[in-house]
């Protein structure tokens, strides 16, 4: 038995450990611990209980279809109801911590558990939450008081609408692409991809409810009668869960349901935790702010942000918020200040008044005064882009000047202006002058920062070289450091080259002179190369960059004697150089001398076959290089026709050769050539080729040949 004692720690308790032991489950729910580990454990239990409840619900449907005994169906239904109650009790124990639960539950689980909460809160609306309950709670034609008569209904709809809004915010940013299973040789359905597609469809369906959720939250904010938001407590779900059994027995199971009950276990909403109006309204405004900001509705975002700023001192005066902080988005002073900077409002740490003197400044017509104010103040890029949007969509003549101001701010932040931006500014005299003024002004301001000043000097020099008109505008600007650029235009203008191209005699003299190694490199005569190699005093080593083709080199290198290996490889490397430059005439002349130098090796049938197929490969490379430039000329069409006949002749013959030539070294060029010449039928009929490129192209070839 000692060999079985391999666990160093106690195993993590699963849902079944709590489901069969009531006291253990109650101790977890009523634990006074508030650390992240305990809350994470509760969130994991929510996920596990919900998955089990969904599975048991499917089991109930299967039993009904099979016409199982009614008592067995009732037992399974009670089990499913208790699983749902356990899941909701864990949710309540976390303080309805949606942000934390989302980290441990996927969107399908959250949709199921919140939908079950709505069904429990609206028992008279119908069994289907999507068809019966949700359309009713989002029906804005009925007053709030008539739709939500009980406290739990107000809470459940408020929580569900907040979750929809938060889901819309996260859904605007693309999720990481789901990766398929690494090993799937049988090409079976991939569970990861199927589950990812289910998530995508679920999020898309839920986001369609975003407008309704926004309207509902707005109406709840405007409802004066809702002073205190009732938060459902965990005791509401445990009353029916344990009343059928003796709680004094520590191992009593939740499955001991006793005799068949006339009604299923359900929550009893009697206990609520009240949250003051200031807290829940502020958090709701924050959710609406996040959604409208993500949607690009900055006007509404400012309205909600002003409400938060107005209520923030009173919220902070209450100390720790009564509502659980993780129940909503993490709203703190740093995040609110970030929204203030982005939306052009003064941060909370300073005051609640706006950064600008009047409200009319932002919405006024763009003018010279507006642009000067933007250049003086440390404005945000968002505000600058909003001003530019107003100017570009109106008849204001200052849109290019605003674009220039934004370009300078981007340069200051280390972001290069795009070519489109510079072209737009260059097209306007006012835009170029504004760009010059702003750059010089900012350089004067940053004169103590040598690094930043040097960066702006480089930017100005670049712009002066790229646009001569900008250099003329620089001369019109007055500044402390602008004198450095007064005469810079002549310095950076390109001067005409005075280098004289050498004549033919000088080039011929260059090729004929030099060392023996240089003569080897420039020579194209086999006999001359042989004599130079034999006359060299030191041992000749083949240069690294001169390599033969793989088609010929594989067969020749393994049979060459060591004494002549470097010399033969050099000849074959020179042969491959002709192939790379597309000179087939010199290649065919040079290959004859190479065969003579090979001696008995060149007479073998394998080498002859490889030389034949390598010649086709060289012609294929030449064809591909010429195809994009002169495909319509008559000589190229004749060359294509002759090459096509050769390819059609040698490919079927390759299977009968012994040993067969390595077609893999030329299959890419061959398949591409046949595709470009639309030889679909020929590709489809060849059954002897079993190579990578050929196998890859079979499916598209079959489709093209049918069409």
XYZ file of C-alpha atoms in Angstrom:
707
model
C 0.000 0.000 0.000
C 2.938 2.342 0.542
C 3.641 2.260 -3.183
C 0.235 3.843 -3.805
C 1.000 6.797 -1.570
C 2.336 8.981 -4.399
C 0.265 12.127 -3.909
C 2.277 14.945 -2.359
C -0.784 17.155 -1.919
C -4.447 16.636 -1.313
C -6.376 16.347 -4.601
C -8.449 19.336 -5.636
C -12.066 18.915 -4.586
C -14.421 18.467 -7.518
C -18.127 19.225 -7.871
C -19.087 15.695 -6.832
C -17.322 16.137 -3.478
C -19.641 19.035 -2.677
C -22.718 17.544 -4.284
C -22.708 14.448 -2.076
C -21.702 16.238 1.128
C -23.974 19.044 2.230
C -21.848 20.320 5.090
C -18.785 20.600 2.882
C -20.795 22.523 0.301
C -22.202 24.869 2.959
C -18.750 25.460 4.401
C -17.470 26.517 0.971
C -20.421 28.843 0.405
C -20.262 30.425 3.855
C -16.482 30.651 4.056
C -15.202 34.002 5.273
C -12.182 33.797 2.990
C -12.150 36.465 0.308
C -8.832 35.739 -1.371
C -8.589 35.087 -5.091
C -7.942 31.361 -4.656
C -11.232 30.821 -2.843
C -13.163 32.922 -5.361
C -11.488 31.062 -8.221
C -12.518 27.752 -6.646
C -16.127 28.946 -6.498
C -15.958 30.028 -10.144
C -14.637 26.597 -11.106
C -17.525 25.001 -9.237
C -19.927 27.192 -11.225
C -18.444 25.819 -14.429
C -18.550 22.208 -13.238
C -22.090 22.340 -11.833
C -23.391 24.043 -14.989
C -21.798 21.486 -17.298
C -23.287 18.658 -15.241
C -26.701 20.344 -15.198
C -26.675 20.736 -18.981
C -25.745 17.072 -19.363
C -28.552 15.965 -17.023
C -31.043 18.176 -18.899
C -30.126 16.329 -22.087
C -30.587 13.071 -20.212
C -34.106 14.165 -19.238
C -34.969 14.865 -22.871
C -33.639 11.463 -23.884
C -35.702 9.740 -21.179
C -38.852 11.519 -22.309
C -38.285 10.454 -25.907
C -37.727 6.855 -24.824
C -40.888 6.996 -22.662
C -39.065 6.040 -19.468
C -41.056 5.643 -16.257
C -42.360 8.941 -14.891
C -40.760 8.410 -11.501
C -37.308 7.995 -13.081
C -37.825 11.108 -15.183
C -38.879 13.041 -12.087
C -35.787 11.883 -10.209
C -33.542 13.063 -13.054
C -35.351 16.395 -13.201
C -34.862 16.957 -9.491
C -31.196 16.138 -9.876
C -30.867 18.695 -12.697
C -32.681 21.343 -10.648
C -30.372 20.783 -7.701
C -27.331 21.077 -9.942
C -28.647 24.401 -11.232
C -29.256 25.589 -7.677
C -25.697 24.635 -6.720
C -24.292 26.553 -9.694
C -26.327 29.662 -8.892
C -25.448 29.423 -5.191
C -21.753 29.446 -6.120
C -22.386 32.477 -8.347
C -24.028 34.272 -5.459
C -21.166 33.264 -3.139
C -18.724 35.046 -5.458
C -20.860 38.177 -5.205
C -22.074 37.631 -8.780
C -18.498 38.188 -9.851
C -19.045 38.064 -13.621
C -15.488 39.148 -14.441
C -14.015 36.340 -12.344
C -16.513 33.739 -13.555
C -15.670 34.615 -17.181
C -12.076 33.556 -16.532
C -13.173 30.021 -15.603
C -16.360 29.605 -17.674
C -16.819 29.979 -21.397
C -19.592 32.015 -22.952
C -21.845 28.974 -23.421
C -21.731 28.170 -19.707
C -22.371 31.787 -18.708
C -25.276 32.016 -21.121
C -26.789 28.869 -19.644
C -26.409 29.836 -15.974
C -27.703 33.403 -16.419
C -30.538 32.108 -18.573
C -31.480 29.683 -15.802
C -31.464 32.576 -13.334
C -33.953 34.408 -15.562
C -36.165 31.314 -15.722
C -36.165 31.033 -11.929
C -36.979 34.744 -11.581
C -39.747 34.628 -14.226
C -41.377 31.228 -13.610
C -44.651 32.229 -15.275
C -43.163 33.332 -18.621
C -42.442 29.923 -20.165
C -39.860 27.156 -20.283
C -37.696 28.644 -23.067
C -35.539 31.541 -21.959
C -34.594 32.666 -25.479
C -38.147 32.682 -26.855
C -40.277 33.426 -23.800
C -38.295 35.357 -21.184
C -35.681 37.496 -22.957
C -38.074 39.108 -25.485
C -40.358 39.980 -22.592
C -37.707 41.623 -20.413
C -36.416 43.678 -23.364
C -39.896 44.838 -24.348
C -39.574 48.610 -24.029
C -43.265 49.233 -24.706
C -44.141 48.277 -21.117
C -43.187 50.291 -18.072
C -40.463 49.019 -15.758
C -42.858 48.652 -12.830
C -45.223 46.477 -14.860
C -42.499 44.278 -16.306
C -40.544 43.689 -13.094
C -42.852 43.298 -10.127
C -40.466 41.517 -7.760
C -36.953 42.451 -6.591
C -35.284 39.354 -8.054
C -36.662 40.237 -11.480
C -35.064 43.681 -11.357
C -31.728 42.209 -10.297
C -31.655 39.378 -12.841
C -32.516 41.630 -15.782
C -30.011 44.264 -14.646
C -27.272 41.636 -14.322
C -28.121 40.019 -17.667
C -28.155 43.365 -19.493
C -24.816 44.353 -17.924
C -23.310 41.054 -19.059
C -24.564 41.596 -22.628
C -22.992 45.068 -22.680
C -19.679 43.771 -21.328
C -19.749 40.970 -23.907
C -20.275 43.528 -26.663
C -17.174 45.421 -25.528
C -14.942 42.332 -25.568
C -16.547 41.085 -28.786
C -15.352 44.158 -30.675
C -11.786 42.913 -30.328
C -10.962 39.741 -32.292
C -10.266 36.633 -30.280
C -7.132 34.545 -30.984
C -7.673 32.200 -33.894
C -8.527 28.675 -32.770
C -5.792 26.182 -33.557
C -6.606 22.697 -34.842
C -5.370 19.569 -33.146
C -1.716 18.951 -33.883
C -2.085 15.293 -34.846
C -5.112 14.510 -36.977
C -4.018 11.938 -39.573
C -7.550 10.685 -40.288
C -8.863 14.207 -40.970
C -11.601 13.820 -38.371
C -13.791 16.615 -37.053
C -11.669 18.766 -34.791
C -13.284 19.373 -31.403
C -11.312 22.587 -30.843
C -12.496 24.129 -34.104
C -16.094 23.027 -33.539
C -16.126 24.505 -30.022
C -14.538 27.743 -31.253
C -17.220 28.041 -33.920
C -19.903 27.530 -31.257
C -18.352 30.341 -29.199
C -18.310 32.624 -32.234
C -21.967 31.941 -33.078
C -23.044 32.374 -29.440
C -21.245 35.722 -29.084
C -22.702 36.949 -32.378
C -26.230 36.023 -31.266
C -25.825 37.673 -27.869
C -24.377 40.863 -29.334
C -27.547 41.286 -31.370
C -29.229 42.043 -28.024
C -26.846 44.925 -27.263
C -29.215 47.747 -28.362
C -31.986 46.272 -26.206
C -29.621 45.893 -23.249
C -28.455 49.503 -23.589
C -32.042 50.753 -23.638
C -32.907 48.651 -20.596
C -29.944 49.915 -18.566
C -30.733 53.490 -19.573
C -34.344 53.084 -18.440
C -33.198 51.546 -15.166
C -30.934 54.552 -14.604
C -33.826 56.911 -15.226
C -36.187 54.959 -12.967
C -36.440 57.006 -9.801
C -38.371 54.333 -7.905
C -35.385 51.946 -7.864
C -33.447 53.467 -5.014
C -31.764 50.316 -3.730
C -30.689 47.540 -6.107
C -31.620 44.150 -4.584
C -28.802 41.604 -4.905
C -29.938 37.986 -4.615
C -28.071 36.198 -1.820
C -26.852 32.600 -1.792
C -29.408 31.629 0.867
C -32.125 31.975 -1.774
C -30.776 28.886 -3.550
C -29.903 26.686 -0.576
C -33.303 26.568 1.146
C -34.901 24.066 -1.240
C -31.580 22.379 -1.779
C -31.281 20.998 1.768
C -34.721 20.919 3.286
C -35.427 17.341 2.224
C -32.548 15.825 4.203
C -31.200 15.797 7.738
C -28.417 18.381 7.927
C -27.040 16.784 11.117
C -25.685 13.876 9.087
C -22.423 15.121 7.589
C -22.376 12.604 4.755
C -25.996 13.020 3.711
C -26.205 13.316 -0.049
C -27.980 15.896 -2.132
C -29.204 13.016 -4.275
C -31.343 11.619 -1.437
C -34.438 13.326 -2.713
C -36.831 11.020 -0.928
C -40.249 10.328 -2.387
C -41.440 11.895 -5.616
C -42.250 15.562 -5.068
C -45.054 17.416 -6.729
C -42.740 20.348 -7.552
C -39.074 20.571 -8.463
C -36.532 22.245 -6.176
C -36.482 25.959 -6.884
C -35.050 29.088 -5.248
C -36.928 31.119 -2.657
C -36.113 34.783 -3.123
C -36.501 36.133 0.398
C -32.980 37.305 1.250
C -31.432 40.247 -0.591
C -28.354 42.412 -0.140
C -29.234 46.007 -0.930
C -26.864 48.293 -2.853
C -27.366 52.025 -2.616
C -28.473 54.000 -5.634
C -25.207 55.903 -5.993
C -23.130 52.743 -6.272
C -25.152 50.705 -8.736
C -25.950 53.703 -10.913
C -22.260 54.663 -11.082
C -21.254 51.140 -12.057
C -23.993 50.994 -14.667
C -22.820 54.299 -16.139
C -19.320 52.864 -16.271
C -20.496 49.829 -18.259
C -22.334 52.107 -20.666
C -19.232 54.309 -20.948
C -17.038 51.325 -21.871
C -19.477 50.132 -24.528
C -20.048 53.522 -26.125
C -16.317 54.276 -26.136
C -15.557 50.941 -27.803
C -18.292 51.671 -30.354
C -16.768 55.071 -31.177
C -19.696 57.111 -29.841
C -17.617 59.734 -28.054
C -20.484 62.144 -27.437
C -22.425 59.593 -25.378
C -19.187 58.472 -23.749
C -18.557 61.988 -22.468
C -22.084 62.194 -21.084
C -21.650 58.991 -19.075
C -18.146 60.024 -18.005
C -19.441 63.348 -16.685
C -22.008 61.483 -14.569
C -19.249 59.296 -13.128
C -17.022 62.311 -12.422
C -19.893 64.099 -10.724
C -20.661 61.124 -8.482
C -17.049 60.080 -7.851
C -16.381 62.176 -4.701
C -19.501 60.773 -3.043
C -18.575 57.243 -4.103
C -15.112 57.626 -2.597
C -16.610 59.142 0.553
C -18.459 55.876 1.178
C -15.161 54.046 1.439
C -15.185 50.530 0.077
C -18.061 50.103 -2.313
C -20.933 48.097 -0.999
C -21.265 46.233 -4.252
C -18.649 43.567 -4.855
C -15.916 45.192 -6.887
C -15.295 42.219 -9.153
C -18.981 41.980 -9.996
C -18.522 44.709 -12.589
C -15.642 45.902 -14.677
C -12.640 46.974 -12.615
C -13.510 50.619 -12.117
C -10.788 52.563 -10.360
C -9.367 56.046 -10.426
C -6.576 55.221 -12.900
C -9.001 53.855 -15.498
C -11.373 56.796 -15.082
C -8.447 59.184 -15.522
C -7.498 57.342 -18.689
C -10.964 57.904 -20.110
C -10.759 61.551 -19.041
C -7.529 62.065 -20.965
C -8.871 60.252 -24.018
C -12.147 62.178 -24.074
C -10.682 65.590 -23.280
C -11.843 65.968 -19.669
C -9.679 66.882 -16.727
C -8.571 63.852 -14.683
C -10.149 63.130 -11.323
C -7.005 63.925 -9.378
C -7.182 67.614 -10.391
C -10.802 68.642 -10.543
C -14.053 67.759 -12.178
C -14.057 70.771 -14.459
C -13.182 70.421 -18.097
C -9.788 70.959 -19.621
C -11.175 73.613 -21.924
C -12.781 76.851 -20.958
C -16.082 76.381 -22.745
C -18.184 73.570 -24.081
C -18.588 75.459 -27.331
C -14.868 75.264 -28.075
C -14.952 71.616 -29.067
C -18.118 71.848 -31.115
C -17.322 75.224 -32.698
C -16.157 75.773 -36.231
C -12.500 74.998 -36.810
C -10.539 78.238 -37.018
C -7.023 79.582 -36.709
C -7.601 80.113 -32.995
C -8.661 76.493 -32.591
C -5.510 75.197 -34.269
C -3.292 77.492 -32.202
C -4.957 76.188 -29.050
C -4.318 72.615 -30.134
C -0.666 73.340 -30.818
C -0.117 75.024 -27.448
C -1.922 72.543 -25.201
C -0.899 68.941 -24.726
C -3.983 67.626 -26.432
C -4.749 63.945 -26.887
C -4.586 62.292 -30.286
C -8.239 61.337 -29.938
C -9.263 64.966 -29.586
C -7.066 65.941 -32.509
C -8.606 63.244 -34.702
C -12.078 64.387 -33.703
C -11.224 67.973 -34.696
C -9.845 66.753 -37.987
C -13.009 64.751 -38.601
C -15.107 67.875 -38.041
C -12.900 69.899 -40.369
C -12.739 67.288 -43.130
C -16.497 66.740 -43.176
C -17.299 70.455 -43.235
C -16.354 73.354 -45.463
C -13.609 74.530 -43.128
C -10.394 75.419 -45.021
C -8.140 74.263 -42.197
C -8.325 70.470 -42.570
C -4.755 70.180 -43.936
C -3.489 72.387 -41.122
C -5.154 70.149 -38.561
C -3.604 67.158 -40.305
C -0.202 68.859 -40.053
C -0.702 69.432 -36.308
C -1.562 65.772 -35.834
C 1.503 64.734 -37.868
C 3.769 66.806 -35.606
C 2.207 65.251 -32.514
C 2.750 61.793 -33.989
C 6.392 62.644 -34.680
C 6.749 63.782 -31.070
C 5.355 60.450 -29.863
C 7.705 58.487 -32.133
C 5.117 57.613 -34.809
C 6.107 58.272 -38.422
C 3.599 60.062 -40.614
C 2.288 58.001 -43.509
C 3.007 58.783 -47.160
C -0.659 59.657 -47.663
C -0.513 62.188 -44.810
C 2.607 63.864 -46.197
C 1.127 63.982 -49.703
C -2.071 65.534 -48.326
C -0.116 68.184 -46.408
C 2.157 68.879 -49.381
C -0.863 69.597 -51.569
C -1.789 72.608 -49.416
C 0.305 75.739 -48.947
C -1.268 76.347 -45.550
C -0.640 72.757 -44.490
C 3.069 72.905 -45.350
C 3.523 76.225 -43.580
C 1.649 74.947 -40.505
C 3.844 71.819 -40.466
C 6.998 73.956 -40.639
C 5.827 76.313 -37.884
C 4.811 73.481 -35.562
C 8.054 71.558 -36.029
C 10.235 74.609 -35.403
C 8.118 75.677 -32.420
C 8.304 72.233 -30.847
C 12.041 72.070 -31.486
C 12.494 75.430 -29.735
C 10.438 74.192 -26.780
C 12.554 71.029 -26.495
C 15.926 72.799 -26.852
C 17.089 71.439 -23.491
C 16.403 67.856 -24.564
C 19.233 67.160 -27.000
C 17.831 63.813 -28.089
C 14.381 65.175 -28.907
C 15.802 68.286 -30.593
C 18.112 66.135 -32.723
C 15.161 63.972 -33.720
C 13.228 67.011 -34.947
C 16.282 68.268 -36.816
C 16.477 64.947 -38.655
C 12.745 65.080 -39.417
C 13.038 68.611 -40.832
C 16.038 67.625 -42.948
C 14.137 64.637 -44.292
C 11.085 66.734 -45.158
C 13.252 69.399 -46.815
C 14.891 66.779 -48.990
C 11.619 65.082 -49.852
C 9.740 68.310 -50.630
C 11.595 71.405 -51.927
C 8.477 73.505 -51.280
C 8.739 72.603 -47.594
C 12.330 73.888 -47.601
C 11.064 77.217 -48.917
C 8.443 77.314 -46.140
C 11.119 76.682 -43.513
C 12.848 79.902 -44.576
C 9.655 81.814 -43.783
C 9.532 80.570 -40.183
C 11.288 82.485 -37.457
C 12.673 80.575 -34.530
C 15.649 80.258 -32.223
C 17.111 77.206 -33.956
C 15.780 77.692 -37.464
C 18.992 79.387 -38.687
C 20.560 75.951 -38.878
C 18.227 75.073 -41.746
C 18.554 78.255 -43.825
C 21.258 76.898 -46.125
C 20.617 73.195 -45.655
C 18.731 72.836 -48.939
C 21.859 73.053 -51.078
C 23.608 70.561 -48.832
C 21.020 67.794 -49.125
C 20.138 68.186 -52.815
C 21.599 65.284 -54.825
C 24.539 66.264 -57.030
C 25.098 64.977 -60.525
C 27.499 62.055 -60.627
C 30.849 62.675 -62.355
C 31.833 58.999 -62.595
C 32.746 58.021 -66.179
C 31.613 54.615 -67.397
C 34.613 52.512 -68.506
C 34.881 51.661 -72.191
C 34.931 48.182 -73.734
C 38.739 48.050 -73.902
C 39.068 48.668 -70.165
C 36.531 45.956 -69.369
C 38.323 43.516 -71.719
C 41.626 44.283 -70.041
C 40.032 43.710 -66.638
C 38.746 40.296 -67.680
C 42.024 39.186 -69.214
C 44.316 40.138 -66.361
C 44.640 39.160 -62.730
C 45.564 36.017 -60.809
C 44.875 32.452 -61.840
C 41.851 32.278 -59.545
C 40.372 35.383 -61.179
C 40.958 33.840 -64.626
C 39.148 30.710 -63.489
C 36.142 32.737 -62.390
C 35.784 34.734 -65.630
C 36.710 31.940 -68.054
C 34.029 30.014 -69.950
C 36.295 27.627 -71.899
C 36.763 24.089 -70.579
C 40.239 23.621 -72.056
C 41.413 26.950 -70.616
C 40.044 26.078 -67.201
C 41.795 22.678 -67.324
C 45.141 24.236 -68.193
C 44.836 26.910 -65.478
C 43.991 24.318 -62.813
C 46.909 22.092 -63.845
C 49.345 25.017 -63.782
C 48.332 26.294 -60.353
C 51.129 25.786 -57.843
C 48.872 25.329 -54.816
C 46.032 22.852 -54.454
C 42.823 24.130 -56.005
C 39.743 24.294 -53.762
C 36.315 24.798 -55.231
C 34.836 28.198 -54.170
C 31.874 27.964 -51.838
C 29.501 29.947 -54.061
C 30.127 27.801 -57.147
C 27.899 24.781 -56.672
C 26.522 22.329 -59.269
C 22.862 21.566 -59.717
C 21.409 18.907 -57.452
C 20.173 16.934 -60.441
C 23.717 16.239 -61.712
C 25.742 16.699 -58.536
C 24.051 13.856 -56.621
C 25.052 11.259 -59.237
C 28.546 12.568 -60.008
C 29.939 13.501 -56.598
C 29.616 10.038 -55.044
C 31.715 8.413 -57.829
C 34.408 11.080 -58.311
C 37.981 10.327 -57.233
C 39.221 12.744 -54.541
C 42.026 14.058 -56.735
C 39.705 15.551 -59.354
C 36.615 16.217 -57.210
C 37.184 19.974 -56.818
C 37.969 20.437 -60.498
C 34.864 18.563 -61.727
C 32.620 20.286 -59.207
C 33.992 23.634 -60.371
C 33.106 22.782 -63.984
C 29.594 21.694 -63.015
C 29.247 24.855 -60.913
C 30.191 26.982 -63.929
C 27.566 25.035 -65.865
C 24.948 25.927 -63.260
C 25.915 29.597 -63.552
C 24.812 29.563 -67.192
C 21.538 28.014 -66.062
C 20.947 30.740 -63.468
C 21.473 33.572 -65.951
C 19.192 31.833 -68.467
C 21.830 31.360 -71.190
C 20.830 27.959 -72.550
C 23.050 28.263 -75.647
C 26.242 28.572 -73.572
C 24.933 25.884 -71.215
C 24.524 23.372 -74.053
C 28.020 24.162 -75.411
C 29.657 23.966 -71.996
C 27.951 20.697 -71.044
C 29.694 18.877 -73.923
C 33.100 19.770 -72.503
C 31.957 18.733 -69.034
C 30.941 15.287 -70.305
C 34.382 14.833 -71.853
C 36.072 15.798 -68.587
C 33.880 13.364 -66.664
C 35.358 10.451 -68.600
C 33.779 7.067 -67.775
C 31.368 8.714 -65.334
C 29.832 10.757 -68.135
C 29.102 7.605 -70.124
C 26.867 6.027 -67.482
C 23.169 5.907 -68.301
C 22.163 7.546 -65.020
C 24.331 10.618 -65.681
C 23.068 10.862 -69.256
C 19.444 10.755 -68.082
C 20.135 13.381 -65.433
C 21.803 15.674 -67.972
C 18.780 15.299 -70.248
C 16.312 16.204 -67.521
C 18.561 18.981 -66.230
C 18.508 20.512 -69.705
C 14.699 20.540 -69.544
C 14.937 22.097 -66.094
C 17.181 24.899 -67.388
C 14.783 25.617 -70.230
C 11.865 25.640 -67.773
C 13.644 28.212 -65.590
C 14.328 30.322 -68.665
C 10.678 30.059 -69.679
C 9.457 31.208 -66.250
C 11.809 34.208 -66.279
C 10.563 35.294 -69.715
C 6.879 34.479 -69.138
C 6.066 37.624 -67.165
C 7.802 39.940 -69.669
C 7.264 38.673 -73.216
C 4.509 36.076 -73.099
C 2.767 37.371 -76.231
C 5.684 37.458 -78.674
C 5.808 34.958 -81.527
C 9.277 33.564 -80.720
C 8.265 32.973 -77.110
C 5.140 31.114 -78.226
C 7.273 28.899 -80.470
C 9.644 28.301 -77.566
C 6.668 27.406 -75.363
C 5.267 24.956 -77.913
C 8.597 23.152 -78.341
C 9.196 23.004 -74.591
C 5.686 21.657 -73.993
C 6.304 18.817 -76.438
C 9.551 17.946 -74.656
C 7.905 17.968 -71.224
C 5.027 15.768 -72.397
C 7.542 13.334 -73.856
C 9.949 12.976 -70.941
C 7.513 12.829 -68.014
C 5.808 9.542 -68.991
C 9.195 8.089 -69.971
C 10.667 8.749 -66.526
C 8.851 5.777 -65.001
C 10.503 3.294 -67.375
C 14.085 4.515 -66.833
C 16.448 2.541 -64.619
C 17.372 4.163 -62.349
C 14.621 6.773 -62.589
C 15.757 10.425 -62.633
C 15.058 12.556 -59.527
C 12.097 14.498 -60.851
C 11.596 16.118 -57.451
C 14.382 18.613 -58.302
C 12.376 19.978 -61.235
C 8.784 19.176 -60.311
C 8.012 22.683 -59.047
C 9.020 24.249 -62.368
C 7.267 21.489 -64.332
C 3.940 21.701 -62.521
C 3.952 25.505 -62.668
C 4.704 25.354 -66.409
C 1.837 22.932 -67.083
C -0.559 25.047 -65.022
C 0.401 28.247 -66.839
C -0.096 26.510 -70.187
C -3.520 25.169 -69.024
C -2.593 21.517 -69.519
C -5.194 20.256 -67.034
C -5.982 17.016 -68.842
C -2.321 16.068 -69.122
C -1.765 16.674 -65.415
C -4.819 14.635 -64.500
C -3.933 11.650 -66.691
C -0.389 11.130 -65.378
C -0.677 8.459 -62.677
C 2.991 7.446 -62.309
C 4.176 10.593 -60.545
C 4.001 10.424 -56.748
C 5.710 13.641 -55.724
C 4.817 16.398 -53.283
C 4.002 19.182 -55.737
C 2.095 16.837 -58.014
C -0.030 15.423 -55.181
C -0.763 18.916 -53.922
C -2.030 20.122 -57.293
C -4.316 17.158 -58.080
C -7.439 18.583 -56.392
C -7.412 22.017 -58.078
C -6.522 20.336 -61.380
C -9.588 18.120 -61.112
C -11.815 21.136 -60.487
C -10.336 23.150 -63.370
C -10.584 20.264 -65.801
C -14.288 19.820 -64.995
C -15.007 23.523 -65.451
